[in-house]
Every structure is written in structure tokens, then in C-alpha cells.
Short mmCIF file of C-alpha atoms in Angstrom, two decimals:
data_model
loop_
_atom_site.label_atom_id
_atom_site.label_comp_id
_atom_site.label_asym_id
_atom_site.label_seq_id
_atom_site.Cartn_x
_atom_site.Cartn_y
_atom_site.Cartn_z
CA ASP A 26 -8.44 -53.69 -94.49
CA VAL A 27 -11.06 -54.63 -91.83
CA LYS A 28 -12.78 -57.49 -92.85
CA VAL A 29 -16.17 -58.71 -91.58
CA THR A 30 -17.31 -61.99 -93.17
CA GLN A 31 -20.80 -63.58 -92.91
CA SER A 32 -21.13 -67.45 -93.30
CA SER A 33 -23.62 -67.34 -95.86
CA ARG A 34 -24.72 -64.99 -98.75
CA TYR A 35 -28.16 -66.57 -99.07
CA LEU A 36 -30.25 -68.92 -97.16
CA VAL A 37 -33.54 -70.80 -97.44
CA LYS A 38 -34.81 -72.35 -94.31
CA ARG A 39 -38.28 -74.00 -93.47
CA THR A 40 -40.38 -72.50 -90.85
CA GLY A 41 -39.91 -74.03 -87.43
CA GLU A 42 -36.15 -74.87 -88.27
CA LYS A 43 -33.49 -73.60 -85.94
CA VAL A 44 -31.04 -71.22 -88.06
CA PHE A 45 -27.48 -69.89 -87.32
CA LEU A 46 -26.13 -66.95 -88.95
CA GLU A 47 -22.51 -66.76 -88.35
CA CYS A 48 -19.86 -63.44 -88.37
CA VAL A 49 -16.29 -63.20 -88.23
CA GLN A 50 -14.21 -59.96 -88.01
CA ASP A 51 -10.49 -59.92 -88.34
CA MET A 52 -9.70 -56.55 -86.61
CA ASP A 53 -9.65 -57.57 -83.06
CA HIS A 54 -12.61 -55.39 -82.17
CA GLU A 55 -14.50 -55.15 -79.22
CA ASN A 56 -18.19 -54.52 -80.18
CA MET A 57 -19.93 -56.58 -82.42
CA PHE A 58 -23.67 -55.92 -83.62
CA TRP A 59 -26.56 -58.12 -85.68
CA TYR A 60 -28.99 -55.84 -87.69
CA ARG A 61 -31.88 -56.77 -89.95
CA GLN A 62 -32.42 -54.55 -93.09
CA ASP A 63 -36.04 -54.52 -94.41
CA PRO A 64 -37.35 -51.99 -97.16
CA GLY A 65 -38.77 -48.71 -95.80
CA LEU A 66 -37.52 -49.81 -92.12
CA GLY A 67 -33.94 -49.46 -92.52
CA LEU A 68 -31.46 -50.94 -90.25
CA ARG A 69 -32.75 -52.15 -87.02
CA LEU A 70 -30.62 -53.42 -84.35
CA ILE A 71 -31.40 -56.89 -82.88
CA TYR A 72 -28.26 -57.72 -80.38
CA PHE A 73 -25.21 -56.47 -79.89
CA SER A 74 -22.00 -57.46 -77.63
CA TYR A 75 -19.24 -55.49 -75.95
CA ASP A 76 -17.30 -58.35 -74.92
CA VAL A 77 -16.58 -62.07 -75.03
CA LYS A 78 -20.04 -63.56 -73.41
CA MET A 79 -21.44 -60.17 -73.09
CA LYS A 80 -24.82 -59.42 -75.14
CA GLU A 81 -27.31 -56.89 -74.97
CA LYS A 82 -30.73 -56.67 -76.56
CA GLY A 83 -31.15 -54.10 -79.31
CA ASP A 84 -34.62 -52.82 -80.44
CA ILE A 85 -36.08 -56.09 -81.81
CA PRO A 86 -34.87 -58.93 -79.98
CA GLU A 87 -37.74 -61.07 -79.96
CA GLY A 88 -37.37 -64.42 -81.63
CA TYR A 89 -33.62 -64.03 -81.58
CA SER A 90 -30.64 -65.12 -79.50
CA VAL A 91 -27.05 -64.52 -80.00
CA SER A 92 -23.85 -66.25 -78.62
CA ARG A 93 -19.99 -65.05 -78.33
CA GLU A 94 -17.45 -67.18 -77.22
CA LYS A 95 -14.81 -65.49 -78.98
CA LYS A 96 -13.81 -62.16 -79.49
CA GLU A 97 -13.83 -62.66 -83.34
CA ARG A 98 -16.95 -64.35 -83.64
CA PHE A 99 -20.57 -63.36 -83.03
CA SER A 100 -23.69 -65.71 -83.89
CA LEU A 101 -27.26 -65.00 -84.37
CA ILE A 102 -29.70 -67.78 -83.79
CA LEU A 103 -33.56 -68.21 -84.86
CA GLU A 104 -34.44 -70.55 -82.59
CA SER A 105 -37.75 -71.23 -84.41
CA ALA A 106 -37.74 -69.67 -87.87
CA SER A 107 -40.50 -67.90 -88.89
CA THR A 108 -41.61 -66.53 -92.36
CA ASN A 109 -41.62 -62.89 -90.72
CA GLN A 110 -38.00 -63.39 -90.17
CA THR A 111 -37.32 -63.34 -94.04
CA SER A 112 -35.08 -60.39 -94.32
CA MET A 113 -31.47 -59.18 -94.95
CA TYR A 114 -29.25 -59.85 -91.96
CA LEU A 115 -26.22 -57.82 -91.21
CA CYS A 116 -23.15 -57.97 -89.01
CA ALA A 117 -20.98 -55.23 -88.04
CA SER A 118 -18.07 -54.65 -85.60
CA SER A 119 -16.27 -51.64 -84.02
CA SER A 120 -13.50 -50.97 -81.74
CA THR A 121 -14.23 -49.14 -78.49
CA SER A 122 -11.56 -46.52 -79.13
CA GLY A 123 -12.99 -45.70 -82.57
CA TRP A 124 -16.61 -45.05 -84.06
CA GLU A 125 -17.03 -46.46 -87.31
CA GLN A 126 -19.02 -49.61 -87.51
CA TYR A 127 -17.74 -52.05 -90.25
CA PHE A 128 -20.41 -54.26 -91.86
CA GLY A 129 -20.37 -57.63 -93.55
CA PRO A 130 -21.90 -58.26 -97.05
CA GLY A 131 -25.07 -59.54 -95.42
CA THR A 132 -26.98 -63.05 -95.62
CA ARG A 133 -30.43 -63.14 -97.36
CA LEU A 134 -32.57 -65.19 -95.60
CA THR A 135 -35.46 -66.61 -96.73
CA VAL A 136 -38.19 -68.58 -94.49
CA THR A 137 -40.64 -70.68 -96.33
CA GLN B 9 -40.41 -45.50 -81.57
CA GLN B 10 -38.44 -44.38 -84.45
CA GLN B 11 -35.68 -41.81 -83.25
CA VAL B 12 -34.24 -40.88 -86.42
CA LYS B 13 -36.51 -39.65 -89.28
CA GLN B 14 -35.20 -39.51 -92.79
CA SER B 15 -36.44 -38.07 -96.23
CA PRO B 16 -37.14 -38.68 -99.15
CA GLN B 17 -37.31 -42.28 -99.24
CA SER B 18 -36.23 -42.32 -102.83
CA LEU B 19 -34.47 -39.67 -105.22
CA ILE B 20 -33.74 -39.15 -108.58
CA VAL B 21 -31.37 -36.65 -109.50
CA GLN B 22 -29.54 -35.67 -112.71
CA LYS B 23 -25.92 -35.79 -113.32
CA GLY B 24 -24.04 -32.88 -112.16
CA GLY B 25 -27.00 -32.05 -109.81
CA ILE B 26 -27.11 -31.63 -106.04
CA SER B 27 -28.57 -34.53 -104.02
CA ILE B 28 -29.99 -33.74 -100.71
CA ILE B 29 -30.95 -36.19 -97.95
CA ASN B 30 -32.66 -34.98 -94.82
CA CYS B 31 -32.86 -36.42 -91.27
CA ALA B 32 -34.23 -35.25 -88.23
CA TYR B 33 -33.75 -36.56 -84.46
CA GLU B 34 -35.55 -36.20 -81.31
CA ASN B 35 -32.94 -37.56 -78.59
CA THR B 36 -31.03 -34.56 -77.42
CA ALA B 37 -28.48 -36.92 -75.89
CA PHE B 38 -27.25 -37.93 -79.29
CA ASP B 39 -23.68 -36.49 -80.43
CA TYR B 40 -22.38 -38.45 -83.25
CA PHE B 41 -24.17 -38.42 -86.56
CA PRO B 42 -22.96 -40.40 -89.36
CA TRP B 43 -23.98 -41.10 -92.87
CA TYR B 44 -23.41 -44.65 -94.43
CA GLN B 45 -23.34 -45.64 -98.00
CA GLN B 46 -24.73 -49.11 -99.51
CA PHE B 47 -24.36 -50.33 -102.78
CA PRO B 48 -26.22 -53.26 -103.90
CA GLY B 49 -25.05 -56.61 -102.64
CA LYS B 50 -22.86 -55.12 -100.20
CA GLY B 51 -22.78 -53.82 -96.50
CA PRO B 52 -23.06 -50.23 -95.54
CA ALA B 53 -20.02 -48.38 -95.23
CA LEU B 54 -19.09 -45.01 -93.36
CA LEU B 55 -19.25 -42.06 -95.86
CA ILE B 56 -18.97 -39.09 -93.55
CA ALA B 57 -19.70 -38.15 -89.81
CA ILE B 58 -20.42 -35.01 -87.86
CA ARG B 59 -20.35 -33.98 -84.41
CA PRO B 60 -22.77 -31.36 -83.02
CA ASP B 61 -19.93 -28.80 -81.98
CA VAL B 62 -19.63 -28.03 -85.83
CA SER B 63 -22.39 -26.81 -88.12
CA GLU B 64 -20.63 -28.39 -91.36
CA LYS B 65 -18.27 -30.73 -92.63
CA LYS B 66 -16.91 -31.22 -95.96
CA GLU B 67 -15.27 -34.22 -97.78
CA GLY B 68 -14.75 -34.00 -101.47
CA ARG B 69 -18.28 -33.54 -102.86
CA PHE B 70 -20.05 -34.74 -99.57
CA THR B 71 -21.17 -32.12 -97.28
CA ILE B 72 -22.84 -32.67 -94.15
CA SER B 73 -24.95 -29.80 -92.74
CA PHE B 74 -26.17 -29.93 -89.21
CA ASN B 75 -28.72 -27.40 -87.20
CA LYS B 76 -28.55 -28.56 -83.61
CA SER B 77 -31.47 -26.32 -82.46
CA ALA B 78 -33.96 -27.73 -85.21
CA LYS B 79 -32.33 -31.13 -84.61
CA GLN B 80 -31.83 -31.73 -88.25
CA PHE B 81 -28.93 -32.66 -90.29
CA SER B 82 -28.58 -33.17 -94.09
CA LEU B 83 -25.98 -34.99 -96.51
CA HIS B 84 -25.46 -32.78 -99.82
CA ILE B 85 -23.77 -34.41 -102.54
CA MET B 86 -22.49 -32.14 -105.05
CA ASP B 87 -22.19 -32.65 -108.84
CA SER B 88 -23.78 -35.85 -108.43
CA GLN B 89 -22.32 -38.66 -110.42
CA PRO B 90 -23.91 -42.18 -111.48
CA GLY B 91 -21.40 -43.87 -109.41
CA ASP B 92 -23.33 -42.00 -106.07
CA SER B 93 -26.28 -44.04 -106.97
CA ALA B 94 -26.93 -46.28 -103.74
CA THR B 95 -28.77 -46.21 -100.66
CA TYR B 96 -27.84 -43.84 -98.06
CA PHE B 97 -28.49 -43.94 -94.41
CA CYS B 98 -28.35 -41.31 -91.72
CA ALA B 99 -27.72 -42.60 -88.13
CA ALA B 100 -27.22 -41.08 -84.72
CA ASP B 101 -25.59 -42.22 -81.40
CA ALA B 102 -24.92 -41.04 -77.83
CA ASN B 103 -21.34 -41.34 -76.30
CA PHE B 104 -19.53 -40.31 -79.39
CA GLY B 105 -20.30 -43.60 -81.36
CA ASN B 106 -19.07 -45.92 -78.75
CA GLU B 107 -22.58 -47.32 -78.47
CA LYS B 108 -25.35 -48.57 -80.62
CA LEU B 109 -26.33 -46.64 -83.97
CA THR B 110 -30.00 -45.62 -84.35
CA PHE B 111 -30.28 -45.64 -88.37
CA GLY B 112 -32.87 -44.09 -90.54
CA THR B 113 -34.98 -45.65 -92.49
CA GLY B 114 -32.56 -45.17 -95.85
CA THR B 115 -32.69 -43.15 -99.06
CA ARG B 116 -32.28 -44.94 -102.42
CA LEU B 117 -30.62 -42.49 -104.92
CA THR B 118 -30.40 -42.70 -108.48
CA ILE B 119 -28.52 -40.49 -110.71
CA ILE B 120 -29.33 -40.56 -114.16
CA PRO B 121 -27.30 -39.33 -117.18
#
């Protein structure tokens, strides 16, 4: 079974803190994605990566950055957390030879 | 700019009934249309997907109907069961799913006994 794990299920941070969200996949997938999920807005793509050290902006990259130093790991970074970044964050991975995206369980981040 | 519009936002259906969720898209380059199912506390998981060269795809009680000329596609759940209660997302992609997906806003489906 494909497994995508995220470092935390719940996270509470203060405004202005630097926040790291980690995602690891065990299926040797080339593609990895970070989404945020908000009620009524669905899933919105923040950043994605096709390969190690490669990254591309999604639809809502402002206030976020990413890092992919190893194929299995994709990190989302909030340089200075703000209250409007309170959300559910979902990581996903997929293979270039397939089409299904596999999601992790999500990290619910609260910024106070 | 929302490229995939999904309706309704929430849906309540009696057990045994048919649940129908609709999506419409604008980008004619889209060529892959998956539906994802998400249970509380879990990430979304692929339920069923279709390409525009067919008008319908069925897997068990789940059917996707696709209307290319109208740029619409829908998910039908036959004989809906309480275990189908979840949030459903339609999505679309160009390049046969090898790139980023554009998701709809989601439909919270509740099946009542």
C-alpha cells in the first residue's frame, strides 16, 4: 500500500512563528503536492514538485515556501505564520507513470 | 478563478436512494476527470475517474456521467448507504493526470437511515 505520512496531525503556532510541515511518501513517487483545505473552498494547490530540488508554484503560493532535498520528502514552510493560514494542510504524491494522487491524513494547523 | 464548479455544497439522501453530485468545467484542455472521497479525519482517496473519450464509467454503485459538449460531469451513487457519507470532490486535469489537479469545492454527503 502507498503510504503518505505527515509529521503532525494537529499543530498550534503563534503569529510570526516559522512553521515546518513535513511529508514523506514510501512509493518512490516523482511528484509531490501541498494543498490547503478550507470549508467551501475545496482543495487549493500551494506548491508542487516533479523531482528533487524542483518546485513550482500552485494557485496560492503567497506566504509559503517548499523544500525537496530527497525524493521521498517534501516540506512546506510558513516563514512567518499568520492567522489566515489556519487551515488543514494535505500532502499528496503521484507517479509520473500513473495518474492517481495519494494523500496523507492532513495536518490541522491553528495560528493564534 | 475557479475552473471547476461543484454543486451542491451539501446533500442529504435517504438510504437506498440515488445521490447525484454535479461538476462543470471551463478549460477545454482538461482530459482527465477524477472523483475523490474523503472521510472525516482522513485524506481524500481516489474513487473513480473518467476520460472524455467515453460518456459513462461505472464501478459498482458509483457511476460517472460525462457530457463533453456541455463541459459537465456528474457522480451518481446508486443504492446509497450510510457508509457513503463523506465529502466528495470532483477534479480535472490536462495531460492525463500527470500534472496538477484542479479540484471542485466539495460536497458533503449524508445518507440517513
